[in-house]
Short mmCIF file of C-alpha atoms in Angstrom, two decimals:
data_model
loop_
_atom_site.label_atom_id
_atom_site.label_comp_id
_atom_site.label_asym_id
_atom_site.label_seq_id
_atom_site.Cartn_x
_atom_site.Cartn_y
_atom_site.Cartn_z
CA MET A 1 5.59 17.07 -8.88
CA ALA A 2 8.03 15.02 -6.91
CA GLY A 3 10.17 12.01 -8.02
CA ARG A 4 8.19 12.62 -11.86
CA ARG A 5 10.97 11.40 -14.56
CA VAL A 6 12.74 13.41 -16.30
CA SER A 7 12.96 13.08 -19.98
CA PHE A 8 16.95 16.03 -20.61
CA ALA A 9 17.17 15.09 -24.55
CA SER A 10 13.92 17.04 -24.61
CA MET A 11 15.99 19.63 -22.73
CA ALA A 12 18.10 19.99 -26.52
CA ALA A 13 17.88 22.63 -28.43
CA ASP A 14 17.90 20.29 -31.31
CA ALA A 15 17.20 16.60 -31.75
CA VAL A 16 18.94 14.06 -30.26
CA VAL A 17 20.59 11.37 -33.09
CA ASP A 18 19.62 8.65 -31.71
CA ALA A 19 21.96 6.74 -34.66
CA PRO A 20 24.70 5.02 -32.56
CA GLY A 21 28.08 6.42 -34.98
CA VAL A 22 26.31 8.57 -35.64
CA ASP A 23 28.45 12.22 -34.80
CA SER A 24 26.33 16.54 -34.84
CA ALA A 25 28.38 19.55 -34.79
CA GLY A 26 30.76 19.93 -31.83
CA ASP A 27 28.31 22.55 -30.31
CA ALA A 28 25.56 20.83 -30.22
CA PRO A 29 24.38 19.34 -26.71
CA ALA A 30 23.73 15.85 -27.43
CA ARG A 31 26.85 14.11 -28.94
CA TRP A 32 28.29 10.92 -28.79
CA ILE A 33 31.42 11.11 -26.98
CA PRO A 34 33.74 7.98 -25.55
CA THR A 35 32.77 5.83 -22.54
CA ALA A 36 36.00 5.84 -20.84
CA HIS A 37 35.64 10.32 -20.64
CA CYS A 38 31.94 9.80 -19.24
CA LEU A 39 32.73 10.41 -15.36
CA PRO A 40 30.91 8.90 -12.35
CA ASN A 41 28.94 12.02 -10.37
CA PRO A 42 30.49 11.81 -7.44
CA ARG A 43 27.10 12.70 -5.58
CA ASN A 44 25.48 10.44 -6.78
CA PRO A 45 22.56 9.61 -4.29
CA ARG A 46 22.70 5.82 -4.82
CA ASP A 47 24.69 3.85 -3.08
CA GLU A 48 25.25 0.72 -4.82
CA LEU A 49 24.27 0.75 -9.06
CA GLY A 50 22.54 -2.81 -7.59
CA ASP A 51 22.29 -5.22 -10.53
CA LEU A 52 22.98 -3.98 -14.72
CA SER A 53 21.52 -7.33 -16.66
CA ASP A 54 19.02 -5.24 -17.62
CA LEU A 55 20.70 -3.15 -19.84
CA ALA A 56 23.31 -5.37 -21.45
CA SER A 57 21.04 -4.74 -24.90
CA ILE A 58 22.92 -1.25 -24.52
CA LYS A 59 26.10 -3.26 -25.48
CA ASP A 60 23.99 -2.93 -29.09
CA ARG A 61 21.44 0.08 -28.77
CA GLN A 62 21.75 2.97 -26.09
CA LEU A 63 17.76 3.67 -25.96
CA GLN A 64 18.12 6.41 -23.94
CA SER A 65 21.37 9.50 -23.46
CA CYS A 66 22.57 10.05 -20.38
CA LEU A 67 22.56 13.87 -18.73
CA ALA A 68 26.06 15.25 -18.47
CA VAL A 69 27.95 18.81 -17.46
CA THR A 70 31.34 19.49 -17.90
CA PRO A 71 34.05 18.96 -15.02
CA ALA A 72 34.27 23.18 -14.31
CA ALA A 73 30.72 23.63 -13.89
CA TYR A 74 30.55 20.45 -11.15
CA LEU A 75 33.69 21.72 -9.19
CA ARG A 76 32.19 25.27 -9.57
CA LEU A 77 30.01 23.79 -7.26
CA TRP A 78 32.71 21.03 -5.50
CA PRO A 79 35.88 22.38 -5.61
CA GLU A 80 36.97 20.06 -2.93
CA ASP A 81 36.22 16.78 -5.71
CA ARG A 82 38.33 18.44 -7.92
CA GLN A 83 40.59 15.23 -6.85
CA VAL A 84 38.38 13.09 -6.72
CA LEU A 85 36.49 13.18 -10.18
CA GLY A 86 40.65 13.40 -11.80
CA ALA A 87 39.09 14.88 -14.71
CA GLY A 88 40.78 15.78 -17.99
CA PRO A 89 39.41 18.03 -20.16
CA ASP A 90 37.30 16.11 -22.44
CA HIS A 91 35.83 13.80 -19.46
CA VAL A 92 31.83 14.78 -19.27
CA VAL A 93 30.52 14.35 -15.38
CA ILE A 94 27.19 12.17 -15.69
CA VAL A 95 24.43 13.73 -13.96
CA ASN A 96 21.57 11.27 -15.24
CA GLY A 97 22.51 7.47 -15.96
CA ASN A 98 25.49 6.42 -13.57
CA ARG A 99 24.46 3.11 -14.50
CA ARG A 100 24.15 2.98 -18.48
CA ARG A 101 27.43 4.29 -17.97
CA ALA A 102 28.79 1.22 -15.92
CA ALA A 103 26.97 -0.71 -17.82
CA ALA A 104 27.82 0.60 -21.54
CA GLN A 105 31.62 -0.33 -19.34
CA GLN A 106 30.55 -3.40 -18.06
CA TYR A 107 29.85 -4.67 -21.63
CA GLY A 108 32.05 -3.00 -24.53
CA ARG A 109 30.19 0.08 -25.88
CA GLU A 110 32.04 2.36 -26.94
CA GLN A 111 30.42 5.62 -26.96
CA LEU A 112 27.86 7.02 -24.90
CA LEU A 113 25.13 9.79 -26.71
CA VAL A 114 25.38 12.01 -23.67
CA VAL A 115 23.50 15.57 -23.70
CA VAL A 116 25.87 18.01 -21.83
CA ASP A 117 23.98 20.49 -20.06
CA ASP A 118 25.84 22.87 -17.42
CA SER A 119 21.96 24.96 -16.49
CA VAL A 120 22.04 21.85 -14.84
CA ALA A 121 24.85 22.67 -12.27
CA GLU A 122 23.38 25.91 -11.46
CA SER A 123 23.32 25.31 -7.99
CA LYS A 124 24.65 22.14 -6.11
CA ALA A 125 20.66 21.67 -5.26
CA THR A 126 18.87 21.65 -9.10
CA LEU A 127 22.21 18.77 -9.51
CA LEU A 128 21.39 17.07 -7.03
CA ARG A 129 17.66 16.81 -8.13
CA ALA A 130 18.24 16.41 -11.38
CA ALA A 131 20.13 12.88 -10.21
CA LEU A 132 17.37 12.09 -7.91
CA ASP A 133 14.21 12.28 -9.76
CA GLU A 134 16.00 9.32 -12.17
CA ASN A 135 16.10 6.93 -9.29
CA MET A 136 13.42 7.99 -7.62
CA ALA A 137 11.61 6.07 -10.94
CA ARG A 138 13.59 2.94 -10.09
CA LYS A 139 11.92 0.25 -8.23
CA ASP A 140 15.46 -0.89 -6.25
CA PHE A 141 15.40 2.87 -4.84
CA ASP A 142 15.76 2.22 -1.52
CA PRO A 143 13.84 4.65 0.84
CA ILE A 144 17.09 5.24 3.03
CA GLU A 145 18.64 6.62 -0.66
CA GLU A 146 15.97 8.31 -1.02
CA ALA A 147 15.54 10.32 2.36
CA ASN A 148 19.45 10.52 2.64
CA ALA A 149 19.63 12.82 -1.35
CA VAL A 150 16.16 14.28 -0.07
CA LEU A 151 18.06 15.89 3.03
CA LEU A 152 20.30 16.30 1.40
CA ILE A 153 18.89 18.75 -1.75
CA VAL A 154 17.09 20.27 1.53
CA SER A 155 20.30 21.11 3.36
CA GLN A 156 21.24 23.40 0.64
CA TYR A 157 18.14 25.81 1.34
CA PRO A 158 17.86 28.38 4.30
CA THR A 159 14.80 26.89 5.19
CA ALA A 160 13.39 23.04 5.52
CA LYS A 161 10.21 26.24 4.24
CA GLU A 162 11.91 27.39 1.75
CA ALA A 163 13.20 23.49 0.07
CA ALA A 164 10.04 22.65 0.02
CA GLU A 165 8.38 25.82 -1.87
CA ALA A 166 11.53 24.94 -4.41
CA GLU A 167 11.39 21.65 -5.26
CA GLY A 168 7.44 21.11 -4.83
CA TRP A 169 6.97 18.54 -2.16
CA SER A 170 5.81 18.92 0.95
CA GLN A 171 6.88 19.58 4.28
CA SER A 172 5.37 16.75 5.57
CA TRP A 173 6.89 14.92 3.06
CA ILE A 174 10.03 15.53 4.02
CA SER A 175 10.00 15.32 7.54
CA HIS A 176 8.39 11.62 6.36
CA ARG A 177 11.70 11.12 5.24
CA LYS A 178 13.72 12.97 7.83
CA ASN A 179 12.46 10.11 10.63
CA LEU A 180 13.55 7.33 8.82
CA LEU A 181 17.20 8.82 9.28
CA LYS A 182 16.38 9.28 12.81
CA LEU A 183 16.45 5.55 13.14
CA ASP A 184 19.83 3.48 14.35
CA PRO A 185 21.56 2.35 11.20
CA GLU A 186 20.62 -1.67 11.91
CA LEU A 187 16.58 -0.69 12.53
CA GLN A 188 17.34 1.39 8.61
CA ARG A 189 18.87 -2.04 6.97
CA GLN A 190 16.09 -3.63 7.80
CA VAL A 191 13.81 -1.16 6.19
CA ARG A 192 15.93 -0.98 3.45
CA ALA A 193 15.74 -5.42 3.70
CA LYS A 194 11.38 -4.58 3.77
CA ALA A 195 12.39 -2.84 1.03
CA ARG A 196 13.95 -4.81 -1.39
CA GLY A 197 10.74 -8.26 -0.11
CA GLU A 198 13.25 -9.20 2.69
CA GLU A 199 11.37 -9.78 6.34
CA GLY A 200 12.44 -6.00 8.00
CA ILE A 201 10.54 -2.99 8.91
CA SER A 202 7.95 -1.42 6.98
CA ILE A 203 8.38 1.61 6.06
CA ASN A 204 5.13 3.59 7.77
CA VAL A 205 6.13 1.75 10.93
CA ALA A 206 9.82 2.99 10.38
CA ARG A 207 8.40 6.64 9.69
CA ARG A 208 6.15 6.70 12.92
CA LEU A 209 8.59 5.19 14.92
CA GLY A 210 11.12 8.37 14.08
CA SER A 211 8.06 10.30 14.76
CA VAL A 212 8.64 9.48 18.56
CA LYS A 213 10.45 12.34 20.47
CA GLY A 214 13.32 12.14 21.67
CA ILE A 215 14.10 8.95 18.85
CA GLU A 216 17.46 9.77 17.65
CA ALA A 217 18.84 10.05 20.87
CA MET A 218 18.08 6.65 21.99
CA SER A 219 20.04 3.48 21.23
CA LEU A 220 19.53 1.05 19.73
CA ALA A 221 18.09 -1.08 21.93
CA GLU A 222 15.93 1.11 23.30
CA GLN A 223 14.51 2.62 19.77
CA THR A 224 13.45 -0.90 19.44
CA ALA A 225 12.16 -1.74 22.64
CA GLU A 226 9.39 1.53 21.21
CA LEU A 227 9.26 -0.06 18.06
CA GLU A 228 8.48 -3.22 20.31
CA ARG A 229 5.59 -1.17 21.66
CA LEU A 230 4.25 0.86 18.81
CA LEU A 231 3.52 -2.82 17.58
CA GLN A 232 2.06 -4.20 20.64
CA ALA A 233 -0.71 -1.05 19.87
CA ASP A 234 -1.23 -1.64 16.43
CA ALA A 235 -2.04 -5.63 18.51
CA ASP A 236 -4.31 -4.12 20.12
CA ALA A 237 -6.36 -1.57 18.32
CA VAL A 238 -6.75 -4.42 15.65
CA THR A 239 -8.12 -6.71 18.59
CA ALA A 240 -10.26 -3.91 20.16
CA ARG A 241 -11.93 -3.24 16.43
CA ARG A 242 -12.30 -6.72 16.23
CA ALA A 243 -14.22 -6.81 19.48
CA ALA A 244 -16.25 -3.88 18.82
CA LYS A 245 -17.57 -5.48 15.60
CA LEU A 246 -18.51 -8.49 17.53
CA GLU A 247 -20.18 -6.36 19.98
CA ALA A 248 -21.68 -4.32 16.87
CA LYS A 249 -23.22 -7.52 15.45
CA ALA A 250 -24.59 -9.41 18.31
CA ALA A 251 -26.51 -5.92 19.45
CA ALA A 252 -28.03 -6.86 15.93
CA LYS A 253 -29.30 -9.79 15.98
CA ALA A 254 -30.63 -9.71 19.82
CA PRO A 255 -34.27 -8.74 20.42
CA ALA A 256 -35.21 -5.22 21.20
CA ALA A 257 -35.69 -4.67 24.98
CA ALA A 258 -39.10 -4.46 26.41
CA PRO A 259 -40.32 -0.23 27.84
CA ALA A 260 -39.74 -0.37 30.90
CA PRO A 261 -42.94 0.66 33.38
CA GLN A 262 -43.02 4.58 33.87
CA PRO A 263 -43.79 5.69 37.38
CA GLY A 264 -48.12 5.88 38.58
CA VAL A 265 -49.56 4.79 35.05
CA GLN A 266 -51.26 1.78 35.69
CA GLN A 267 -50.07 -0.83 33.25
CA PRO A 268 -52.82 -3.33 32.05
CA PRO A 269 -52.63 -6.84 33.11
CA ALA A 270 -51.14 -9.57 31.15
CA PRO A 271 -53.66 -11.50 29.53
CA GLU A 272 -53.75 -15.26 30.45
CA PRO A 273 -53.02 -18.07 28.26
CA ALA A 274 -55.74 -19.57 26.48
CA ALA A 275 -56.74 -23.22 27.91
CA PRO A 276 -56.15 -26.22 25.53
CA ALA A 277 -58.69 -26.98 23.40
CA ALA A 278 -60.49 -29.50 25.66
CA ARG A 279 -60.59 -32.90 22.80
CA PRO A 280 -64.48 -34.03 22.16
CA VAL A 281 -65.06 -37.37 24.42
CA ALA A 282 -66.16 -40.19 21.85
CA GLU A 283 -70.50 -40.74 22.11
CA VAL A 284 -71.13 -44.58 24.05
CA VAL A 285 -72.91 -46.73 21.49
CA THR A 286 -75.43 -49.68 22.67
CA PRO A 287 -73.38 -52.34 20.65
CA THR A 288 -75.41 -54.43 17.89
CA PRO A 289 -76.26 -58.55 17.92
CA ALA A 290 -73.87 -58.94 15.31
CA ALA A 291 -76.46 -60.86 12.96
CA ASN A 292 -77.74 -57.31 12.18
CA ARG A 293 -74.52 -55.53 11.64
CA PRO A 294 -73.96 -54.09 8.61
CA GLU A 295 -70.57 -54.88 6.33
CA PRO A 296 -68.03 -52.70 8.06
CA ALA A 297 -66.72 -49.91 5.92
CA SER A 298 -63.11 -49.85 5.36
CA PRO A 299 -61.85 -48.05 8.04
CA ALA A 300 -60.25 -44.59 7.57
CA PRO A 301 -56.66 -44.21 7.54
CA LEU A 302 -55.48 -43.01 11.19
CA SER A 303 -52.93 -40.00 11.34
CA SER A 304 -49.60 -40.40 13.31
CA PRO A 305 -48.87 -38.49 16.31
CA GLU A 306 -46.49 -36.63 14.61
CA SER A 307 -48.60 -35.37 12.08
CA ALA A 308 -50.87 -33.59 14.84
CA PRO A 309 -50.39 -30.02 14.89
CA SER A 310 -49.64 -29.46 19.26
CA ALA A 311 -48.46 -26.15 21.36
CA ASP A 312 -45.53 -28.08 22.18
CA ARG A 313 -43.66 -28.79 18.90
CA PHE A 314 -43.11 -26.90 15.53
CA SER A 315 -45.46 -26.94 12.27
CA ALA A 316 -46.50 -25.20 10.42
CA GLU A 317 -49.66 -24.44 12.19
CA ASN A 318 -48.19 -23.13 15.18
CA SER A 319 -44.79 -21.79 13.90
CA GLU A 320 -43.99 -17.74 12.07
CA LEU A 321 -42.46 -17.40 9.20
CA LEU A 322 -38.67 -16.35 9.07
CA PRO A 323 -37.56 -13.99 6.62
CA MET A 324 -35.49 -15.58 3.71
CA PRO A 325 -31.61 -13.90 3.80
CA GLU A 326 -31.11 -11.75 1.44
CA GLN A 327 -29.76 -12.72 -1.51
CA ARG A 328 -26.73 -11.19 -3.61
CA ALA A 329 -27.98 -10.51 -7.42
CA VAL A 330 -25.37 -12.18 -9.25
CA ALA A 331 -27.38 -15.44 -11.07
CA PRO A 332 -26.24 -19.04 -9.11
CA SER A 333 -23.79 -20.95 -11.59
CA ASP A 334 -21.70 -23.67 -11.41
CA GLU A 335 -18.64 -21.54 -10.82
CA GLN A 336 -20.01 -18.90 -8.58
CA PRO A 337 -22.03 -20.27 -5.60
CA THR A 338 -25.06 -17.73 -4.78
CA THR A 339 -23.62 -15.85 -1.95
CA THR A 340 -25.76 -13.75 1.37
CA VAL A 341 -24.38 -10.01 1.95
CA PRO A 342 -23.19 -9.58 5.77
CA ASP A 343 -26.09 -9.80 8.02
CA ALA A 344 -26.94 -5.93 8.98
CA GLY A 345 -24.67 -5.58 12.38
CA LEU A 346 -22.14 -4.28 10.15
CA SER A 347 -24.43 -1.20 9.44
CA HIS A 348 -23.62 -0.21 13.14
CA VAL A 349 -19.68 -0.21 12.40
CA ASP A 350 -18.48 4.22 11.34
CA TRP A 351 -17.17 3.45 8.05
CA HIS A 352 -17.26 7.08 7.02
CA ASN A 353 -14.24 7.75 8.06
CA VAL A 354 -12.05 6.55 5.15
CA GLU A 355 -8.76 8.22 5.79
CA GLU A 356 -8.46 6.98 9.76
CA LEU A 357 -9.64 3.23 8.29
CA ALA A 358 -6.80 4.03 5.31
CA ASP A 359 -4.24 4.57 8.07
CA ALA A 360 -5.26 1.30 10.16
CA ILE A 361 -4.35 -0.45 7.21
CA CYS A 362 -1.23 0.99 6.29
CA ARG A 363 -0.26 0.79 10.11
CA THR A 364 -1.34 -3.32 9.96
CA LEU A 365 -0.76 -4.67 6.71
CA SER A 366 2.63 -4.74 4.61
CA ALA A 367 2.76 -2.78 1.61
CA ASP A 368 2.01 -6.13 -0.36
CA GLU A 369 -0.37 -7.02 1.80
CA ALA A 370 -2.08 -3.68 1.15
CA TYR A 371 -2.15 -3.56 -2.14
CA ARG A 372 -3.38 -7.59 -1.87
CA LEU A 373 -6.54 -6.19 -0.23
CA ALA A 374 -7.13 -3.33 -2.69
CA ASP A 375 -7.19 -6.25 -5.40
CA ALA A 376 -9.20 -8.10 -3.96
CA LEU A 377 -12.14 -5.80 -2.85
CA ALA A 378 -11.60 -4.24 -6.70
CA ASN A 379 -12.73 -7.90 -7.37
CA ARG A 380 -15.83 -7.83 -5.36
CA LEU A 381 -16.69 -4.22 -6.56
CA LEU A 382 -16.70 -5.46 -9.66
CA THR A 383 -18.50 -9.56 -9.41
CA THR A 384 -20.89 -7.48 -7.46
CA SER A 385 -21.95 -4.82 -9.73
CA SER A 386 -22.01 -7.65 -12.57
#
């Protein structure tokens, strides 16, 4: 798989010596070599080694060996680097571990444990791939450095297809990195800035911009204009999706329309509305002399006008029962109030095309925002299923 970290210690025929100050036999692949005799790789894919403070402990102990080849093996591949290399008979060229070599120099380590294996220099592609694999595992290896290294390896093969088959990469994986190198250096700088967490252009947007036909021949102003059109198209697509969701919700809440009358079919007459019930007329009572009147009983309490149901006022007698909203199956608590499930309008949205949905999210959100969205969805699912 492309980008995997390779354990070069496992390539040694004998066990790697991990005790500082102990030298193995002269013909063993792993041995202690003076730091001053370890030369940096002129073909290292990293432009800069970055901050080495994370390797300060190398002064006391080397936790991982370095991979190196002899100068003779290296110069068979790139004889033009002889003057740049400046190697002597006791030197080695560090292929994998250039940051460790630089940290050893910076923090005063006198020897490095090195695995010397010239089979790594079988071809330019194998040596370049050995240097690439370790760097791809580092978080500060920015996408432009990666793209340059990948395209340099691909150039060692007759075709990109043969390179993909030999290195275990897909052709689309190679094309995505090639698209980054089609952009103007200023836009590439913004891609690097975004990868470091600063303001800039996301990798996904940059790759799509690089896939625009003829983008490589455009000036910086023309590429910037294409970038603005691309971002505007993404924003319009998001607005359209939101409008479609609102329309689906409104359609789900609207009452079902009455069926249209069919021609030639006589429709039954609509029933007339029932007349309101007539109130009973009070009976006329002949008054009785006061002397013959019995003691009046306590008058019954009169009901208030508001308590009497009428056709134009709400009451329990003239209203239909409204269904309660469906509740999430989670017991309410002080820490987690009960929430309602979104209404059925979402059932009209087609969520089956997961690839299209994922692609839309990647186009809209940055990598950091996409990770936060994934975490939020995972927490919501765990809460719902608990």
